[in-house]
Amino acid sequence: MNRSLYFAVALVCGASAVNAADSQRLIYGIETVAGSALIGDGGPATAAQIGTIQGIATDRFGNLYLSDTDHNRVRKIAATGTITTVAGTEIGGFGGDGGPATSAQLNKPYGLAVDLAGYLYIADLNNNRVRRVSPDGTINTYAGNGGPGSSGDGGQATNAEMLSPRNVAVDAAGNLYISEFGGSRVRKVAPNGLISTAAGTGIAGYYGDGGPATAAQLCYPAGLALDRQGNLYIADSQNQRVRKILPGGQISTVLGGLGPYSLFTPVAVAVDLAGDLYVGDTSPVVHEYTAANTWIFAAGTSTGGSGSGFSGDGGPATAAQLTEVRDLAVDLSGNLYIADQVRVREVATNGTISTIAGDDYSHFIGDGGSAIAAVLNLPSAVALDSSGNLYIGDTGTERVRRVGPAGIIVTVVGTGVEAAGGEATAATATSLYSPMGVAVDQFGDLLIAETLAQRIREVSTGGRIYTIMTGVTDTGTEPMAPAKTQLRYPRGVCLDRAGNLYVVDTANHRVLLAPPGGVVTTAAGNGVPGSGGDGGPAPLAQLNQPSACTLDSAGDLYIADTWNHLIRRVDTNGFIATVAGAGVDGYSGDGGPATQALLNAPAGVAVDDNGNIYISDTGNSVIRQVTTDGVIHTIAGTTAGFAGDGGPALSAAIHAPSGILLDGAGDLYFADTDNNRIRRLVPTGVVTPPLVTPPPPLSISNAASLSPGAVAPGEVITIYGSGLGPQNGVGALIDPTGLLANDLAGSEVRFDGLPAPLFYVQANQINVQVPYTVAANAPTEIEVFYQGVSVNTASVPVVASAPGIFPVAVNQDGTYNSATNPAPRGTYLTFFATGEGLTNGPNISGQPAAAPYPQPGLPVTVTVSGMTSQVAWYGSAPGLVGLLQVNMLVPGGFVPSGAVPLALTVGTAVSPNLTIWVQ
């Protein structure tokens, strides 16, 4: 019955106050300065850039299809070797059904299949759907409604739920099989669109060989394949088996388990026309089980598990190294295709292996041309030198690249090969291993955090590279020699104006300081992950996987304390404090104190000469600014994606920004990491502050009757106003002490300074219980807070009782009383009220009523049509907070039939009437 507490009511609108610093804030436009979506389409597939390939399939015309999963696309390699995109854009999401597949959004496409009519089926993993592309290029959803689940058998496949559809296969009759990776089932969609379960019970495990497949257990099924006889093969990955389902529905293990043919996490299967079964194993190798029951290696070093890599093209496939087998396919000629991480490799019928798609960002990345036409891969850091050259830590291509003032991009460090290179060699001929931080010193030397090589490198102006900090052992005492300072996954470097180098030693949860020619000491972090230490010496404080650093003109050090979701500052005296973030992940707080805002894994920080702080709020895919008054604002980004170049930054979509810096002109550069671009924010104006208007006064009413006026101790009231809480309503929570919480989604209401229990909060309405501690016959001062900021106040008289009845009553048979369901005379009727005042119970605010149920301290009477009615029982409503339950007898012949008024009197206060219906 207390649901009426949560019903929407009239809204009150009003403008909020604007901070004076808004008049100094800049408005930004956004543009790309490096990187593009030009990843090889229209050219030879061997020169294309492809992300992780999770699915491949062939059609009867000799075309090969691949899921470019990292780029949210499906691409096609024609028999001529030319690659194009046939479905998806660069941006992950869901959309485009009924239109061209090349304009639609996919979200991590995995397995693929092509039927005899030329329809392409795509396991759209993160959308929990299977999409189908028709021969004319139109895309539609073929199975799944987007809900994460495993339901809908017997109905249309488009109405069913699926849980992580990973791989697909289609038979000659047009039946589509879907491996439901998260649901531990294989589903089947018949040509009429009806869905059923072909294998698995939905419970992960191993059981059922020799019986019906629908009664068997699977454990994370992955790859699927069909042979010419209609047998279905399943890569039952976590059972380390390949299972086989006969056309009659019986399941068995054909490879793996305790037999002689052991497997290690099989994820892919394929069958050729001769009946040979190929299995892709994460060892990484490809096994072949021939129709003659012979077990051989088809690709990968024959020892199996000898280590991943890339080698062997042009020679025997069994002597080649594979990087990571993700899927398999066989064409009509018997050629085997392997989705080998970022390449497709072909094993010809003579056993020779070659690469037919994917360059692994080794050669064709746009060097020597325009930076905005170049290909970047997961850029993570940016730096500028005094000549205006922009340096990019292009992590995925294993390079550091430079964009000159004319906009031409070149590689200055790295070969594109992921490896720890040598010493004192030419930087362009030396391999890097995950460059994730870059900086340039006052002499023009380039500093690099080579993360997976666990070291800091320096490239001199002469172009030679040296290691300046690393060590296989840590002395454990300070000061430490740079060569004996052990690093663990360092991700950031920055320099102050005196040339001191700071290293963000991420996995050691610290920031190190290395003066020129000096020894290394700790600038912040004690090596133990945590968030403590604010206000004390920075070396004794705790950090949690920090990612980046910067310094202001005064020498203060700023740290992106990534997994604490904070920005920390170390002043020149060595003391640490938080300047942004509340210490938990989320996205909130714009327009309020930065230290009460929620950030999500910030991985970049910059500071201008005025003291404004700029943050790559990575997990939220936005750029935020903390102005000098400590207030936080979003200045770029809306949702994760790519859009908006040439327009306002606040309308743009960015995706997982990381490294960030300011140039001398006020432009802000950042690595838009998951968009594979470097983008720039350019000032286009200043914020025009709106007129400062005081908020409208708070309106206070009884939550049951909605009547305004004085309040009583323990009464549930409704407060109307603006800016009181989140835009979307949030219901009550019970705190660990068993009471209604006093802080709900950042909203708080205080009576005479005492926080009160909350039932519901929303921007324009709060339902709250008046604390029992308010004193009758004296006004109570009410103050509403949101996100720690006072929103509004009100002064309201307090009376001993202020009863109001909720607009619903219950007949004796438990049904709601209404005009069509009146209460018979002489039966009992129950109704609920609030505002009865102090009770004979404990009077603990926010406590759900429990037996023995308290009763009001003042007399209670009920009248119906002015006639006093017999009250059978009254007291605090069981299990509810602040509500009075009254059970009364419906009067006999003195009350007319139909709608009649009911009133409740507590003490001397009378409630507004409730209409009830009498038979």
mmCIF file of N, CA and C in Angstrom, residues 297-349:
data_model
loop_
_atom_site.group_PDB
_atom_site.id
_atom_site.type_symbol
_atom_site.label_atom_id
_atom_site.label_comp_id
_atom_site.label_asym_id
_atom_site.label_seq_id
_atom_site.Cartn_x
_atom_site.Cartn_y
_atom_site.Cartn_z
ATOM 1 N N PHE A 297 49.517 -33.291 -36.870
ATOM 2 C CA PHE A 297 49.532 -31.840 -36.784
ATOM 3 C C PHE A 297 49.328 -31.268 -38.178
ATOM 4 N N ALA A 298 48.424 -30.312 -38.290
ATOM 5 C CA ALA A 298 48.187 -29.657 -39.576
ATOM 6 C C ALA A 298 48.947 -28.344 -39.678
ATOM 7 N N ALA A 299 49.136 -27.659 -38.544
ATOM 8 C CA ALA A 299 49.855 -26.385 -38.537
ATOM 9 C C ALA A 299 50.330 -26.095 -37.127
ATOM 10 N N GLY A 300 51.434 -25.379 -37.049
ATOM 11 C CA GLY A 300 52.034 -25.113 -35.752
ATOM 12 C C GLY A 300 53.145 -26.093 -35.495
ATOM 13 N N THR A 301 54.109 -25.702 -34.686
ATOM 14 C CA THR A 301 55.256 -26.572 -34.441
ATOM 15 C C THR A 301 54.803 -27.882 -33.826
ATOM 16 N N SER A 302 55.343 -28.956 -34.290
ATOM 17 C CA SER A 302 54.824 -30.283 -33.967
ATOM 18 C C SER A 302 54.968 -30.656 -32.508
ATOM 19 N N THR A 303 55.838 -29.949 -31.766
ATOM 20 C CA THR A 303 55.943 -30.243 -30.342
ATOM 21 C C THR A 303 54.733 -29.730 -29.589
ATOM 22 N N GLY A 304 54.025 -28.749 -30.140
ATOM 23 C CA GLY A 304 52.831 -28.228 -29.491
ATOM 24 C C GLY A 304 53.183 -27.497 -28.222
ATOM 25 N N GLY A 305 52.643 -26.355 -28.026
ATOM 26 C CA GLY A 305 52.854 -25.595 -26.805
ATOM 27 C C GLY A 305 54.249 -25.050 -26.660
ATOM 28 N N SER A 306 55.038 -24.999 -27.747
ATOM 29 C CA SER A 306 56.423 -24.532 -27.649
ATOM 30 C C SER A 306 56.533 -23.021 -27.662
ATOM 31 N N GLY A 307 55.396 -22.352 -27.670
ATOM 32 C CA GLY A 307 55.417 -20.901 -27.636
ATOM 33 C C GLY A 307 54.802 -20.311 -28.880
ATOM 34 N N SER A 308 54.090 -19.231 -28.686
ATOM 35 C CA SER A 308 53.443 -18.585 -29.819
ATOM 36 C C SER A 308 54.425 -17.660 -30.517
ATOM 37 N N GLY A 309 54.095 -17.323 -31.758
ATOM 38 C CA GLY A 309 54.932 -16.423 -32.519
ATOM 39 C C GLY A 309 54.428 -16.358 -33.943
ATOM 40 N N PHE A 310 55.226 -15.762 -34.790
ATOM 41 C CA PHE A 310 54.867 -15.685 -36.200
ATOM 42 C C PHE A 310 56.103 -16.005 -37.015
ATOM 43 N N SER A 311 56.057 -17.156 -37.682
ATOM 44 C CA SER A 311 57.171 -17.540 -38.545
ATOM 45 C C SER A 311 56.713 -18.669 -39.445
ATOM 46 N N GLY A 312 57.521 -18.946 -40.465
ATOM 47 C CA GLY A 312 57.321 -20.140 -41.259
ATOM 48 C C GLY A 312 56.657 -19.966 -42.592
ATOM 49 N N ASP A 313 56.219 -18.742 -42.930
ATOM 50 C CA ASP A 313 55.560 -18.563 -44.219
ATOM 51 C C ASP A 313 56.462 -19.026 -45.354
ATOM 52 N N GLY A 314 55.837 -19.740 -46.293
ATOM 53 C CA GLY A 314 56.572 -20.262 -47.435
ATOM 54 C C GLY A 314 57.107 -21.656 -47.220
ATOM 55 N N GLY A 315 57.014 -22.171 -45.987
ATOM 56 C CA GLY A 315 57.506 -23.509 -45.687
ATOM 57 C C GLY A 315 56.389 -24.399 -45.181
ATOM 58 N N PRO A 316 56.757 -25.555 -44.632
ATOM 59 C CA PRO A 316 55.740 -26.475 -44.130
ATOM 60 C C PRO A 316 54.968 -25.866 -42.961
ATOM 61 N N ALA A 317 53.653 -26.031 -42.982
ATOM 62 C CA ALA A 317 52.830 -25.471 -41.918
ATOM 63 C C ALA A 317 53.169 -26.076 -40.567
ATOM 64 N N THR A 318 53.616 -27.317 -40.555
ATOM 65 C CA THR A 318 53.931 -27.986 -39.289
ATOM 66 C C THR A 318 55.233 -27.486 -38.666
ATOM 67 N N ALA A 319 56.000 -26.693 -39.415
ATOM 68 C CA ALA A 319 57.223 -26.102 -38.864
ATOM 69 C C ALA A 319 57.044 -24.622 -38.567
ATOM 70 N N ALA A 320 55.860 -24.104 -38.831
ATOM 71 C CA ALA A 320 55.605 -22.678 -38.628
ATOM 72 C C ALA A 320 55.152 -22.409 -37.199
ATOM 73 N N GLN A 321 55.364 -21.181 -36.772
ATOM 74 C CA GLN A 321 54.814 -20.734 -35.494
ATOM 75 C C GLN A 321 53.490 -20.017 -35.737
ATOM 76 N N LEU A 322 52.527 -20.305 -34.886
ATOM 77 C CA LEU A 322 51.254 -19.602 -34.875
ATOM 78 C C LEU A 322 51.210 -18.715 -33.643
ATOM 79 N N THR A 323 50.481 -17.625 -33.752
ATOM 80 C CA THR A 323 50.398 -16.687 -32.623
ATOM 81 C C THR A 323 49.246 -17.034 -31.698
ATOM 82 N N GLU A 324 48.040 -17.160 -32.259
ATOM 83 C CA GLU A 324 46.868 -17.454 -31.436
ATOM 84 C C GLU A 324 45.749 -17.926 -32.367
ATOM 85 N N VAL A 325 45.437 -19.200 -32.316
ATOM 86 C CA VAL A 325 44.399 -19.747 -33.187
ATOM 87 C C VAL A 325 43.029 -19.392 -32.617
ATOM 88 N N ARG A 326 42.222 -18.674 -33.423
ATOM 89 C CA ARG A 326 40.895 -18.259 -32.963
ATOM 90 C C ARG A 326 39.764 -18.911 -33.744
ATOM 91 N N ASP A 327 39.987 -19.279 -35.021
ATOM 92 C CA ASP A 327 38.942 -19.946 -35.795
ATOM 93 C C ASP A 327 39.588 -20.627 -37.003
ATOM 94 N N LEU A 328 38.814 -21.533 -37.629
ATOM 95 C CA LEU A 328 39.285 -22.298 -38.779
ATOM 96 C C LEU A 328 38.196 -22.349 -39.842
ATOM 97 N N ALA A 329 38.607 -22.514 -41.091
ATOM 98 C CA ALA A 329 37.677 -22.740 -42.189
ATOM 99 C C ALA A 329 38.402 -23.533 -43.265
ATOM 100 N N VAL A 330 37.630 -24.280 -44.053
ATOM 101 C CA VAL A 330 38.186 -25.047 -45.168
ATOM 102 C C VAL A 330 37.362 -24.727 -46.405
ATOM 103 N N ASP A 331 38.037 -24.456 -47.535
ATOM 104 C CA ASP A 331 37.283 -24.163 -48.756
ATOM 105 C C ASP A 331 37.024 -25.447 -49.545
ATOM 106 N N LEU A 332 36.326 -25.318 -50.655
ATOM 107 C CA LEU A 332 35.922 -26.480 -51.436
ATOM 108 C C LEU A 332 37.108 -27.202 -52.057
ATOM 109 N N SER A 333 38.246 -26.523 -52.158
ATOM 110 C CA SER A 333 39.444 -27.153 -52.728
ATOM 111 C C SER A 333 40.281 -27.862 -51.672
ATOM 112 N N GLY A 334 39.895 -27.735 -50.400
ATOM 113 C CA GLY A 334 40.644 -28.389 -49.329
ATOM 114 C C GLY A 334 41.706 -27.528 -48.695
ATOM 115 N N ASN A 335 41.790 -26.250 -49.058
ATOM 116 C CA ASN A 335 42.733 -25.351 -48.395
ATOM 117 C C ASN A 335 42.207 -24.992 -46.999
ATOM 118 N N LEU A 336 43.104 -25.008 -46.025
ATOM 119 C CA LEU A 336 42.756 -24.703 -44.644
ATOM 120 C C LEU A 336 43.118 -23.264 -44.324
ATOM 121 N N TYR A 337 42.183 -22.525 -43.697
ATOM 122 C CA TYR A 337 42.414 -21.137 -43.304
ATOM 123 C C TYR A 337 42.399 -21.041 -41.785
ATOM 124 N N ILE A 338 43.343 -20.284 -41.267
ATOM 125 C CA ILE A 338 43.514 -20.149 -39.818
ATOM 126 C C ILE A 338 43.399 -18.676 -39.436
ATOM 127 N N ALA A 339 42.477 -18.365 -38.542
ATOM 128 C CA ALA A 339 42.442 -17.028 -37.954
ATOM 129 C C ALA A 339 43.525 -17.001 -36.880
ATOM 130 N N ASP A 340 44.689 -16.470 -37.241
ATOM 131 C CA ASP A 340 45.872 -16.486 -36.382
ATOM 132 C C ASP A 340 46.052 -15.094 -35.783
ATOM 133 N N GLN A 341 45.268 -14.802 -34.779
ATOM 134 C CA GLN A 341 45.240 -13.512 -34.087
ATOM 135 C C GLN A 341 44.920 -12.376 -35.038
ATOM 136 N N VAL A 342 45.912 -11.655 -35.578
ATOM 137 C CA VAL A 342 45.644 -10.503 -36.442
ATOM 138 C C VAL A 342 45.947 -10.805 -37.910
ATOM 139 N N ARG A 343 46.110 -12.067 -38.219
ATOM 140 C CA ARG A 343 46.363 -12.482 -39.591
ATOM 141 C C ARG A 343 45.445 -13.642 -39.955
ATOM 142 N N VAL A 344 45.216 -13.805 -41.263
ATOM 143 C CA VAL A 344 44.649 -15.046 -41.769
ATOM 144 C C VAL A 344 45.763 -15.765 -42.508
ATOM 145 N N ARG A 345 45.964 -17.029 -42.143
ATOM 146 C CA ARG A 345 47.007 -17.813 -42.789
ATOM 147 C C ARG A 345 46.360 -19.003 -43.504
ATOM 148 N N GLU A 346 46.927 -19.343 -44.620
ATOM 149 C CA GLU A 346 46.394 -20.408 -45.461
ATOM 150 C C GLU A 346 47.378 -21.563 -45.512
ATOM 151 N N VAL A 347 46.849 -22.764 -45.256
ATOM 152 C CA VAL A 347 47.639 -23.975 -45.452
ATOM 153 C C VAL A 347 47.117 -24.628 -46.722
ATOM 154 N N ALA A 348 47.918 -24.591 -47.770
ATOM 155 C CA ALA A 348 47.513 -25.158 -49.043
ATOM 156 C C ALA A 348 47.481 -26.682 -48.962
ATOM 157 N N THR A 349 46.892 -27.293 -49.961
ATOM 158 C CA THR A 349 46.761 -28.752 -49.945
ATOM 159 C C THR A 349 48.109 -29.468 -49.969
#
